[in-house]
Coordinates of C-alpha atoms in Angstrom, one line a residue:
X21 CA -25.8 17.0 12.2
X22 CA -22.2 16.2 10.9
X23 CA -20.8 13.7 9.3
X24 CA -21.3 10.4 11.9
X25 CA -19.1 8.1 9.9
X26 CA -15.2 10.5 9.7
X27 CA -14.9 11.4 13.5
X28 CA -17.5 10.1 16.1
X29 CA -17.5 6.6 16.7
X30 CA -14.9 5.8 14.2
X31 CA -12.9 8.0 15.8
X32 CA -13.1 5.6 19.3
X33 CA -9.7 3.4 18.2
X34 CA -7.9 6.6 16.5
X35 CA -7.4 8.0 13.3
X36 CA -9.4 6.0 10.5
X37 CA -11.5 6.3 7.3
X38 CA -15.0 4.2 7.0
X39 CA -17.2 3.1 9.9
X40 CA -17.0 -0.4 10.5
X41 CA -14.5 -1.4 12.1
X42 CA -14.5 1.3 14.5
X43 CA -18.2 1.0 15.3
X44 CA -18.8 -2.7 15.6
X45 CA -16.1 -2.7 18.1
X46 CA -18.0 0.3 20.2
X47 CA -20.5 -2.0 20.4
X48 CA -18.7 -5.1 21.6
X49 CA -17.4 -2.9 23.8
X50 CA -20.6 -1.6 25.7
X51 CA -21.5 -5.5 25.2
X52 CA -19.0 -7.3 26.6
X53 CA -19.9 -6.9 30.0
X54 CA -18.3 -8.7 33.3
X55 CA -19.6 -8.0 36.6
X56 CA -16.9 -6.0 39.2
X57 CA -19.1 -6.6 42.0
X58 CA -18.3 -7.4 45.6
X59 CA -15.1 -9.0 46.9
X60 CA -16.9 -11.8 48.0
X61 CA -18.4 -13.1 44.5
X62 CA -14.9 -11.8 42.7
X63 CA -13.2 -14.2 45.1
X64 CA -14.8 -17.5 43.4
X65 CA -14.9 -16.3 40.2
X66 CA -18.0 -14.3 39.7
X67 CA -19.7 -17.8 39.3
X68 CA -23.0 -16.6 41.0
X69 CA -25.6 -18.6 39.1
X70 CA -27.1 -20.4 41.6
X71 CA -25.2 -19.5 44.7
X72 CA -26.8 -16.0 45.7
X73 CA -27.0 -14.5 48.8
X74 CA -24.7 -11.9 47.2
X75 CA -26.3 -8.7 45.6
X76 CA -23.9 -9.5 43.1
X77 CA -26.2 -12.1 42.0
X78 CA -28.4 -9.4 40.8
X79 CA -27.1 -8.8 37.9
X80 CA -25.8 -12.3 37.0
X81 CA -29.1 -14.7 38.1
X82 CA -31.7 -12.3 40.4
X83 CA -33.1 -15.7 41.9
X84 CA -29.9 -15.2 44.1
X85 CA -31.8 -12.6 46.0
X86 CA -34.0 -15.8 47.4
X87 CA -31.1 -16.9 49.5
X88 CA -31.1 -14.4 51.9
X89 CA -32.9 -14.7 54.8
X90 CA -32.1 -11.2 56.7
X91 CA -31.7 -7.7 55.3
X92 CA -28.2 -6.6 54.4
X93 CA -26.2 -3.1 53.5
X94 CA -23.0 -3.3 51.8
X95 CA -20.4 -1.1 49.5
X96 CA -17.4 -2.4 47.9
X97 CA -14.4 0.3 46.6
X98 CA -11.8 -1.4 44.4
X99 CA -8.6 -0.5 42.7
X100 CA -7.6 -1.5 39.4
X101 CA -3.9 -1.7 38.3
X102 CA -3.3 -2.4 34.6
X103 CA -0.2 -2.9 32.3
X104 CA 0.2 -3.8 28.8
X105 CA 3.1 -4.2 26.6
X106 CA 3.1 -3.7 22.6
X107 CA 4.7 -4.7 19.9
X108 CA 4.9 -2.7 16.7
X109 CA 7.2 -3.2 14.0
X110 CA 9.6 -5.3 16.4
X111 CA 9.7 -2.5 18.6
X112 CA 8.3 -3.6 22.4
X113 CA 6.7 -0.7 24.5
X114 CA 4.9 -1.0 28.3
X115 CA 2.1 1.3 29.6
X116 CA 0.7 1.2 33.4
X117 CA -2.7 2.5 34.1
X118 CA -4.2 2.8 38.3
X119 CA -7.6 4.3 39.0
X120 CA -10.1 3.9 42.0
X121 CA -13.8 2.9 41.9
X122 CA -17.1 1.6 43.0
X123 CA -17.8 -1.9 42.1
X124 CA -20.6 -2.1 44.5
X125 CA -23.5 -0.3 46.6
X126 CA -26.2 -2.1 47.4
X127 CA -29.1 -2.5 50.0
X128 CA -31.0 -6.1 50.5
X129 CA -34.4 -5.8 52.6
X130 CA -35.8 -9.6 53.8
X131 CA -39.1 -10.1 54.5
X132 CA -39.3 -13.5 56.6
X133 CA -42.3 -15.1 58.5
X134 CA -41.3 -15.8 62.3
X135 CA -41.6 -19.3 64.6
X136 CA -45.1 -21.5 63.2
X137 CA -45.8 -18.9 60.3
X138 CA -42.3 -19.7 58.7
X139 CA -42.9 -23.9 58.5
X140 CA -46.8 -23.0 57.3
X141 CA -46.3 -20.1 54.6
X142 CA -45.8 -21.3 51.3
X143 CA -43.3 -18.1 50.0
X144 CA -40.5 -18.4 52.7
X145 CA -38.8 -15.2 52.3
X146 CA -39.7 -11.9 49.9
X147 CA -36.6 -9.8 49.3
X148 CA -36.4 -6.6 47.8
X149 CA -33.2 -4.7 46.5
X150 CA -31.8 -2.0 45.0
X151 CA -28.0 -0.6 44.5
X152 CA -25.5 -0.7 42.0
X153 CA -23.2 -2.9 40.5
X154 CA -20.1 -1.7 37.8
X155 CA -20.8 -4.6 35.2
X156 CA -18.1 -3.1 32.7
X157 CA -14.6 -0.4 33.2
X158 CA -12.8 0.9 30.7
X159 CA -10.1 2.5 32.4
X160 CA -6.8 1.3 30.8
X161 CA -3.9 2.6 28.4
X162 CA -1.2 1.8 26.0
X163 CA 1.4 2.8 23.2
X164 CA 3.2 1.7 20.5
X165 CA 5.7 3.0 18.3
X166 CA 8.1 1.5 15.6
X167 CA 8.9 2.5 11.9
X168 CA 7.3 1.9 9.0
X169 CA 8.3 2.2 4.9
X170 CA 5.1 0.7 3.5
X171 CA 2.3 3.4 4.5
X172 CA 2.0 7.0 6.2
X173 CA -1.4 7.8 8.5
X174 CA -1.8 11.0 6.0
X175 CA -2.9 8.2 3.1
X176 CA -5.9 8.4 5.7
X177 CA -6.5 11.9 4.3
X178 CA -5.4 11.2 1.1
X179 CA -8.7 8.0 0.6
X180 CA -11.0 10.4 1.8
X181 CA -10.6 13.6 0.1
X182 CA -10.8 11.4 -3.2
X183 CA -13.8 9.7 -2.2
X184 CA -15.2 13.3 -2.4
X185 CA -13.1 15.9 -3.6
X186 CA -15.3 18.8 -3.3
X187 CA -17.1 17.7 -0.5
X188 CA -14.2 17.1 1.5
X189 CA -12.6 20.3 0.8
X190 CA -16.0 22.6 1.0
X191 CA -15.8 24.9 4.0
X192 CA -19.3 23.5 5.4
X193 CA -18.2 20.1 6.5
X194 CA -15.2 20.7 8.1
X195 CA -14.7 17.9 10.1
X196 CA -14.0 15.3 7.5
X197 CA -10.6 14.1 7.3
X198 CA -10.2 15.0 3.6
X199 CA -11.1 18.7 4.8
X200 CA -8.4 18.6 7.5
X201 CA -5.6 16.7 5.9
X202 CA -5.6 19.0 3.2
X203 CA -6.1 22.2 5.3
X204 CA -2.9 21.2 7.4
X205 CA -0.6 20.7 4.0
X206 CA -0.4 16.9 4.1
X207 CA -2.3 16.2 1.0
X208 CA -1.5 17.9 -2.6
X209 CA -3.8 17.7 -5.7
X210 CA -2.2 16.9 -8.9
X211 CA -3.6 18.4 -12.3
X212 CA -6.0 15.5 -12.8
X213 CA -8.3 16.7 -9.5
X214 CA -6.8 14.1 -7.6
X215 CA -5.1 14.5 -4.1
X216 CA -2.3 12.5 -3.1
X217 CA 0.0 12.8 0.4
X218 CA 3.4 14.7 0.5
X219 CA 5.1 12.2 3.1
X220 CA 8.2 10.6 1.6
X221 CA 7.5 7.3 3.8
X222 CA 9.4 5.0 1.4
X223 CA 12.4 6.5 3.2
X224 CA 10.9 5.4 6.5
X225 CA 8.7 7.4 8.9
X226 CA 8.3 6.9 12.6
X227 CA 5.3 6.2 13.9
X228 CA 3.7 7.0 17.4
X229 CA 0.2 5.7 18.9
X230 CA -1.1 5.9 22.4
X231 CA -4.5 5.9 23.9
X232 CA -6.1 6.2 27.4
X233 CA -9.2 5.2 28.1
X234 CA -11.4 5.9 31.2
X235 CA -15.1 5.5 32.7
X236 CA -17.0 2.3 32.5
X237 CA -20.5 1.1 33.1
X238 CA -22.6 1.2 36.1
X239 CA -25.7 -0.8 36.6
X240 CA -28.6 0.5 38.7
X241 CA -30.6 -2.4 39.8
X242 CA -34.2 -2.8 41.0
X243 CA -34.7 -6.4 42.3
X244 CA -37.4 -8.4 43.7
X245 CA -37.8 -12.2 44.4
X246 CA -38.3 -15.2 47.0
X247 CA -37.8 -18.5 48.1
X248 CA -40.9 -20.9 47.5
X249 CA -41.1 -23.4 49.9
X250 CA -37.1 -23.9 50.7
X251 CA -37.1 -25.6 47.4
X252 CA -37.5 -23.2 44.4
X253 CA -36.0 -19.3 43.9
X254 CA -37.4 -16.5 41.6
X255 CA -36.4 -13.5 41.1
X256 CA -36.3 -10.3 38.6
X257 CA -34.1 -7.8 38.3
X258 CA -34.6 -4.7 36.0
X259 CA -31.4 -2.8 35.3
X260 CA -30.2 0.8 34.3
X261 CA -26.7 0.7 32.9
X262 CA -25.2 4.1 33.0
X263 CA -22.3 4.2 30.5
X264 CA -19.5 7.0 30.8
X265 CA -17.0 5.8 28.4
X266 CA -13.8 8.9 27.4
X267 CA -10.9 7.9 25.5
X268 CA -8.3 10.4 24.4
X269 CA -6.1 8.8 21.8
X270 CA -2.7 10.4 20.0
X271 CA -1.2 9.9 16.8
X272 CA 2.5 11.1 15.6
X273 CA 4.3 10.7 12.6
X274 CA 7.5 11.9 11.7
X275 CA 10.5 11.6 9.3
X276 CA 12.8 8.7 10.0
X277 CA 16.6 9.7 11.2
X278 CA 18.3 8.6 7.4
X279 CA 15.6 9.0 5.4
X280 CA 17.0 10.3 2.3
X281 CA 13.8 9.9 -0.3
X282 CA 12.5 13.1 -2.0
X283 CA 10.6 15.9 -0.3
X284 CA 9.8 18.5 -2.4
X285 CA 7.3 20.2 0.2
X286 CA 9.5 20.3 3.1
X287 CA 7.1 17.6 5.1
X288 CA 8.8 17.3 8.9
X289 CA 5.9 15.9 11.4
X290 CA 2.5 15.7 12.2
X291 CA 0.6 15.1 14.9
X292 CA -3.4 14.1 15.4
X293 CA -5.3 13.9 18.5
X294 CA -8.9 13.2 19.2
X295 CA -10.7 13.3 22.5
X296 CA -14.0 11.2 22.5
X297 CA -17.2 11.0 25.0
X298 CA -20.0 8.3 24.8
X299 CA -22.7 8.7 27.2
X300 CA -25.9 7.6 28.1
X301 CA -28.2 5.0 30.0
X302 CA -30.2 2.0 29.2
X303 CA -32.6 -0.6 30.0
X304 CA -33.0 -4.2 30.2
X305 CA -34.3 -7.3 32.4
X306 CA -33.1 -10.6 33.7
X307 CA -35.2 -13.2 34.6
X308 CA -33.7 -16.1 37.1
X309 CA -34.4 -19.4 38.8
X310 CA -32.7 -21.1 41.4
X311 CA -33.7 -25.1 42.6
X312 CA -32.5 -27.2 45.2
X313 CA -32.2 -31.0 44.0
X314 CA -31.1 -31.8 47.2
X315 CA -29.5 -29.9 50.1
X316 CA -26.7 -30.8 48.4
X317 CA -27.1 -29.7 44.9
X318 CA -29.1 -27.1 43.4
X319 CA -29.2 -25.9 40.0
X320 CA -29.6 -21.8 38.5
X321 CA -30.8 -20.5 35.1
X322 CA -31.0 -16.8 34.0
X323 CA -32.1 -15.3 31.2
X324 CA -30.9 -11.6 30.0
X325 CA -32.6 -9.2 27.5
X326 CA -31.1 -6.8 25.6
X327 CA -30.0 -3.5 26.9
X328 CA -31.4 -0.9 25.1
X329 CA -29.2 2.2 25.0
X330 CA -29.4 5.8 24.0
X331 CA -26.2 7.2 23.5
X332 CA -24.4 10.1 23.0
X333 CA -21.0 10.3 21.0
X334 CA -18.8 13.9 20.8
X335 CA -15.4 14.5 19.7
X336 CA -13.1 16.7 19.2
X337 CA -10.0 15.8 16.5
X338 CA -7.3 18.4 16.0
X339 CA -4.1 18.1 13.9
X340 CA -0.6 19.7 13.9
X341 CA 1.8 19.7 11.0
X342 CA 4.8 20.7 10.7
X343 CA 6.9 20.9 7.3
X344 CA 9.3 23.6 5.8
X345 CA 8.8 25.7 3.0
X346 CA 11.5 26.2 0.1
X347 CA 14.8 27.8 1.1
X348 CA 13.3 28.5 4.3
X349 CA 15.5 27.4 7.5
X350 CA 12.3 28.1 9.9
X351 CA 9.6 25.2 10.1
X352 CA 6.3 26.3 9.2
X353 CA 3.7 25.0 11.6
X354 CA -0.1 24.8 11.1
X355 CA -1.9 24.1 14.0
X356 CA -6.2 23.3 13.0
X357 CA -6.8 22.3 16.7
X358 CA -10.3 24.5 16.2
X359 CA -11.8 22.2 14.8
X360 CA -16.0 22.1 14.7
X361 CA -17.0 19.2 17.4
X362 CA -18.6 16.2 16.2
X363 CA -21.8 14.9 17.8
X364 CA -24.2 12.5 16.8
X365 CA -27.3 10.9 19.1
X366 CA -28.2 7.2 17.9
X367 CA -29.1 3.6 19.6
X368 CA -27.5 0.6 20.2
X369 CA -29.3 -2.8 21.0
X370 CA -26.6 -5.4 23.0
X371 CA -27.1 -8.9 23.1
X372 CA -29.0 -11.3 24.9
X373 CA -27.5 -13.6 27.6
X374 CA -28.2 -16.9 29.0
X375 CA -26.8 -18.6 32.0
X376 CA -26.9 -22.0 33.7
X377 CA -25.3 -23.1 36.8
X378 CA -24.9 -25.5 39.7
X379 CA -23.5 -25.4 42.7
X380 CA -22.3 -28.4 45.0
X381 CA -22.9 -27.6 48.5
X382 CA -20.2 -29.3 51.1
X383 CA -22.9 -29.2 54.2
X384 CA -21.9 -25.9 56.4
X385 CA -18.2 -26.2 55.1
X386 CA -18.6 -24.3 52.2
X387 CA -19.2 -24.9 48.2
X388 CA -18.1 -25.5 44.3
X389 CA -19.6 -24.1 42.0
X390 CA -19.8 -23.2 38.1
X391 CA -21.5 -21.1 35.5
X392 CA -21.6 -21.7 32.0
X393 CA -22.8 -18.1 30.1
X394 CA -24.0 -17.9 26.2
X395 CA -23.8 -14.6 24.7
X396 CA -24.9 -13.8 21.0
X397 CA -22.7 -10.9 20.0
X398 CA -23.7 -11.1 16.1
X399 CA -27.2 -9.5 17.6
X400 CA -26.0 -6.3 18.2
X401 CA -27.9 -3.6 16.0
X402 CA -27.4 0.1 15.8
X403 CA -30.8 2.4 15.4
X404 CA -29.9 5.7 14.0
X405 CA -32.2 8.8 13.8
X406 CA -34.0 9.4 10.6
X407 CA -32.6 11.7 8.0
X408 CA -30.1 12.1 5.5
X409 CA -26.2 12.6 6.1
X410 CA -25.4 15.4 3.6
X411 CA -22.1 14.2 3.6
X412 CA -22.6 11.2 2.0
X413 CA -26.1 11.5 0.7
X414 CA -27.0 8.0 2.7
X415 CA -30.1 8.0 5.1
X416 CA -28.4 7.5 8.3
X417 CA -30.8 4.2 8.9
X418 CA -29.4 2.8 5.7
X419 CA -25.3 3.6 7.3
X420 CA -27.2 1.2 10.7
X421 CA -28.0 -1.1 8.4
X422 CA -25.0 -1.6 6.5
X423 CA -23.2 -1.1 9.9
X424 CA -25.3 -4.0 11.2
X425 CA -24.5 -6.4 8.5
X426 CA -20.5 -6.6 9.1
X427 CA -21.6 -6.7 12.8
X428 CA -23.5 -10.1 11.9
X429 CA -21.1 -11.2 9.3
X430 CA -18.0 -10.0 12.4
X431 CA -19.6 -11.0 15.4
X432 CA -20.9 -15.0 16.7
X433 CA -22.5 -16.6 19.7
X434 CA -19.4 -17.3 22.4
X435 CA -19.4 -18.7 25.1
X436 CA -18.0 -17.9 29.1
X437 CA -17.6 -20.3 31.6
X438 CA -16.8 -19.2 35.3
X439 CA -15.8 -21.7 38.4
X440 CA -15.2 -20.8 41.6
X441 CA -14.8 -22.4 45.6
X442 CA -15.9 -21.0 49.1
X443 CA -14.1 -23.1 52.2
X444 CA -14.9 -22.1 55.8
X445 CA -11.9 -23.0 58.1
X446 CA -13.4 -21.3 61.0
X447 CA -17.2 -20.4 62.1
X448 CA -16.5 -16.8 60.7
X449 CA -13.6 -17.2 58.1
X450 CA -13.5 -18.3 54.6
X451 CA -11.3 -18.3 51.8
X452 CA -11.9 -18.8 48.3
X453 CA -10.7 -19.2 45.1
X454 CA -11.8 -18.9 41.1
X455 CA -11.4 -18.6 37.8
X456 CA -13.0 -17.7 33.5
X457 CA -12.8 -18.0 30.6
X458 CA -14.5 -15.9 28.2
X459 CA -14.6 -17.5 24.3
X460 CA -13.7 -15.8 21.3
X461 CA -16.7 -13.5 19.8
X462 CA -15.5 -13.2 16.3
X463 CA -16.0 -15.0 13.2
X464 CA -13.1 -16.3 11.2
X465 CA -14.3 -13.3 8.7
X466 CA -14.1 -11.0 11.5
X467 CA -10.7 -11.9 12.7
X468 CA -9.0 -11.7 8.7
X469 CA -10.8 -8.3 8.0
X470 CA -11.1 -5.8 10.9
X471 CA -8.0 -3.5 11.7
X472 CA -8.6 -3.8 15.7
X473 CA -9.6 -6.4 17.5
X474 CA -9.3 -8.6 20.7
X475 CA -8.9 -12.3 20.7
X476 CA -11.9 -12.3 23.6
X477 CA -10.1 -15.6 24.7
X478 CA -9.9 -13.6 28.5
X479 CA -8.5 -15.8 31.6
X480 CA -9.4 -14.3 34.8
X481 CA -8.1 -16.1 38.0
X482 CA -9.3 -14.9 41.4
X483 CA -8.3 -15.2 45.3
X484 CA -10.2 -13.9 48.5
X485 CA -10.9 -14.4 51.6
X486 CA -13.8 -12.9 54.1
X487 CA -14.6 -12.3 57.5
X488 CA -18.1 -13.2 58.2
X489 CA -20.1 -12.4 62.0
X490 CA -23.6 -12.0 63.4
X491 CA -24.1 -8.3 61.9
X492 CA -20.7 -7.5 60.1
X493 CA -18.6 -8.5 56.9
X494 CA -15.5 -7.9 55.2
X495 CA -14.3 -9.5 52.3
X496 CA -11.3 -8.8 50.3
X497 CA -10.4 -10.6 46.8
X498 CA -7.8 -9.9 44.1
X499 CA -8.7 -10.5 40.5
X500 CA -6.1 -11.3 37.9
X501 CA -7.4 -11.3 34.2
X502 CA -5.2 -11.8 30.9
X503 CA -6.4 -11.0 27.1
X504 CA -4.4 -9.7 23.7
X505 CA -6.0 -7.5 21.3
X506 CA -4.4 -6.5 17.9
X507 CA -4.6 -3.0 16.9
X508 CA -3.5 -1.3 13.0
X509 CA -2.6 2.3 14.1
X510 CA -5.1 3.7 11.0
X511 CA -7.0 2.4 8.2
X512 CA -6.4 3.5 4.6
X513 CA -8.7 2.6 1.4
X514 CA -6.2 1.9 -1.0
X515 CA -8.8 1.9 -4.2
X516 CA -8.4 6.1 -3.1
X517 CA -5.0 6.5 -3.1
X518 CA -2.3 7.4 -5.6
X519 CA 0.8 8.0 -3.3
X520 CA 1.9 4.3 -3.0
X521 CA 1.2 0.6 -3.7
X522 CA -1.5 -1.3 -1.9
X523 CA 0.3 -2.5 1.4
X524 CA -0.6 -3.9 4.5
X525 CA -0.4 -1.2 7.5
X526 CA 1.6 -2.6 10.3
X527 CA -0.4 -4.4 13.4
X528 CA 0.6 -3.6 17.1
X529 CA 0.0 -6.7 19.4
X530 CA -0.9 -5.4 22.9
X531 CA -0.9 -8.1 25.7
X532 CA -3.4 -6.5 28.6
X533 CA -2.7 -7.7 32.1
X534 CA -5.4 -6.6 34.9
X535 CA -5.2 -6.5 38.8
X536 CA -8.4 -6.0 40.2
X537 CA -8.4 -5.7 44.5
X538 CA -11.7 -5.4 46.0
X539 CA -12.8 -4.6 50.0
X540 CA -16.3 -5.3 50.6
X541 CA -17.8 -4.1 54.1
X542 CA -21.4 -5.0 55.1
X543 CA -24.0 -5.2 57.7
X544 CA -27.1 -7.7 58.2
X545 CA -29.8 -6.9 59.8
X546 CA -31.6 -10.2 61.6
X547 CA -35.4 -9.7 62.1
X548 CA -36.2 -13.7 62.0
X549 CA -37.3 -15.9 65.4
X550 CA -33.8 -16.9 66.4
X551 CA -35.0 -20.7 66.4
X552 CA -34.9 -20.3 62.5
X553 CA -31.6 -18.7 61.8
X554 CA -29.4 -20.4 59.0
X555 CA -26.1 -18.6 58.0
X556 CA -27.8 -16.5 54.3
X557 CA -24.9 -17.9 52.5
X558 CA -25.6 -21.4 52.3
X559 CA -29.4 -21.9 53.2

């Protein structure tokens, strides 16, 4: 077991020292969930509280599954185009991400009574499905560069091999940053025992970060529910989520053109790279209802436990310096790519979720409709597996707990509210529209202390438009969503270092733009007495 807290999930936003930050924002990460399901419900806004009839609904309000009254197929491949632009140091730099996926698979089967049993059986319908819907994706990249006088990314070294100087300079725990800064010539040690970096960055250093991340989350759901006397929906849903989460994240320092400050050890460049997996399933329920007021109105509540994950982080850092040595005219490279990987198996808890909804029918013309969503991100809790971390001489439970406490102290309940519109213009085309907004998640605390973050304040707006016959569907929708997150490119405990003052690292602004197109294509399969047909979608 090696040291969880230098270069697993810390190492998730880059190059870093301590474990908070990093891993309270893993787990907002695998929390913050937003279903990519089928083009239909991404058309009005994913508001699928107490609509239904989508297998969408599944993983939003599984009462949905009452609506349908035949049995349905359908898959839904998207493409998502991203772009973000940063700002570092007044210096402004774009990134463009595309990748293809599955938001959807999913299979609907509809038991329903025929001619006099349907007006004399109590439960209507009884619907069973199963399929897949991708609830989270974390495909996306960006980079930022700009220079910087107050602080170099090798004080990261620097804090950590005087937290523990002979720990972090032993051969057995390699991996530590002390270790490696120190093995690649970018930290000293002075007479005193204490280590201190060999950048000159008063005289200005430039500064490099970029970062792509891929995979996402994919939820396997088992459903079953029905419609009680054309007046009240149930369903359950339990879910699988599937996470496959890879970032590969670069970080490059360098002297400044001009800078003139002393350099007694020849320092020219380094570079540091880490590639990072987190894998692994989990398990939760949700719990819905769905009542019609009136044929015009009806109302939807859901209810979601916590997922409850087991997970898998591994990394793989490596570091490149560069620097020349005395009268030599040749630079002196050390390359400690070869570094021991980093795993670590541990648990995460998400939070719970609660939705409530209504929907305004407009007779067979179509619908409004919104969702309100509550989710308690200060719940989150990491589990870690017993034993001691001999690098730090902590029981790994005791680094959860103290983990967990900046999560609750970081983290608050926020809240997402979705609205959305189905027209039909003809007897088999609709068009729609929709949009959300999901609330900040952190605390005042959590916005003046953590190094990375997103203001959560996300606007997504949505179009579509479907094709609807007797046995065949298509629908198409585009969705647009805008968010900023704020990013320092390291994090440096200044109470361990001796190079330079305490200063404020930089912050990189990154505005995320996301295109999200959808096709949805389906099948239904009728088995009901023709005399009781009524279009799934708004019985």
């Amino acid at each position: 077991m090696y040291k969880y807290k230098c270069l697993t999930l810390s190492a998730i936003l880059g190059l870093s020292v301590g474990t908070s930050a990093q891993d309270i924002n893993e787990a907002y990460n695998l929390s913050n969930l937003s279903v990519q399901g089928t083009a239909r419900s991404m058309g009005f806004g994913n508001a699928l509280g107490s609509v239904g009839g989508d297998f969408s609904s599944l993983s939003v309000n599984p009462a949905g599954i009452g609506i349908y009254r035949s049995s349905e197929i359908s898959v839904t491949p998207s493409l998502k185009m991203n772009s973000t632009s940063s700002d570092y140091s007044s210096i402004t730099t774009g990134d463009n991400s595309t990748n293809f996926n599955f938001n959807n698979f999913g299979i609907i089967l509809t038991n329903a009574p025929k001619g006099r049993r349907y007006d004399h059986r109590a439960w209507k319908t009884v619907s069973f499905g199963f399929g897949m819907n991708r609830v989270a994706d974390f495909n996306n990249s960006y980079t930022y560069s700009g220079q910087n006088s107050t602080s170099s990314g090798s004080q990261v070294f620097e804090s950590d091999a005087n937290k523990n100087p002979s720990g972090a300079l032993s051969s057995t725990p390699s991996n530590t940053l002390g270790y490696m800064g120190y093995n690649s010539y970018l930290i000293n040690q002075n007479s005193s025992g204490q280590f201190y970096s060999i950048v000159p960055f008063a005289g200005g250093v430039e500064q490099m970060k970029s970062r792509q991340t891929y995979g996402g989350i994919t939820e396997y759901a088992l459903s079953l529910g029905g419609n009680y006397k054309e007046k009240l929906m149930l369903g359950i849903t339990l879910g699988i989520p599937v996470v496959n989460y890879q970032s590969n994240s670069y970080f490059q320092e360098s002297l400044a053109e001009g800078n003139t400050a002393s350099n007694p050890y020849g320092f020219q460049s380094f570079n540091y790279s880490n590639n990072v997996s987190v894998t692994g399933g989990g398990i939760n329920a949700k719990l819905g209802a769905i009542y019609k007021i009136t044929d015009f109105l009806r109302i939807g509540a859901a209810f979601h436990t916590p997922t409850y994950y087991s997970l898998t982080d591994i990394s793989n850092p490596g570091i490149t310096s560069t620097r020349f040595s005395g009268d030599s005219t040749a630079a002196l490279t050390v390359d400690n790519g070869g570094l021991l990987q980093n795993q670590f198996n541990y648990h995460l808890s998400t939070p719970w979720k609660g939705v409530i909804s209504a929907t305004l029918m407009l007779n067979k013309f179509g619908f409004i409709t919104a969702d309100y969503e509550y989710v308690d991100y200060s719940s989150m809790r990491y589990m870690f597996p017993s034993g001691i971390d001999y690098a730090s001489n902590v029981p790994f439970q005791a680094e959860a707990d103290q983990i967990n406490q900046v999560i609750k102290n970081t983290y608050k309940g926020a809240s997402n509210f979705r609205i959305g519109a189905e027209a039909r213009l003809t007897n088999s085309f609709m068009v729609r529209a929709g949009a959300g907004y999901y609330g900040n998640a952190y605390t005042a605390y959590g916005q003046s202390t953590q190094t990375s973050y997103y203001t959560t304040q996300r606007i997504d707006l949505s179009l579509g438009a479907g094709f609807h016959w007797h046995h065949f569907f298509a629908d198409v929708a585009l969705v647009h969503g805008m968010y900023t997150g704020y990013e320092q490119p390291y994090t440096v405990d200044y109470s361990q270092v001796i190079s330079g003052p305490a200063v404020t690292v930089p912050t990189s602004k990154i505005t995320y733009s996301t295109n999200n197109a959808a096709l949805t294509l389906g099948m239904k399969f009728d088995n009901r007495n023709p005399e009781r047909r009524h279009h799934r979608r708004y019985s």
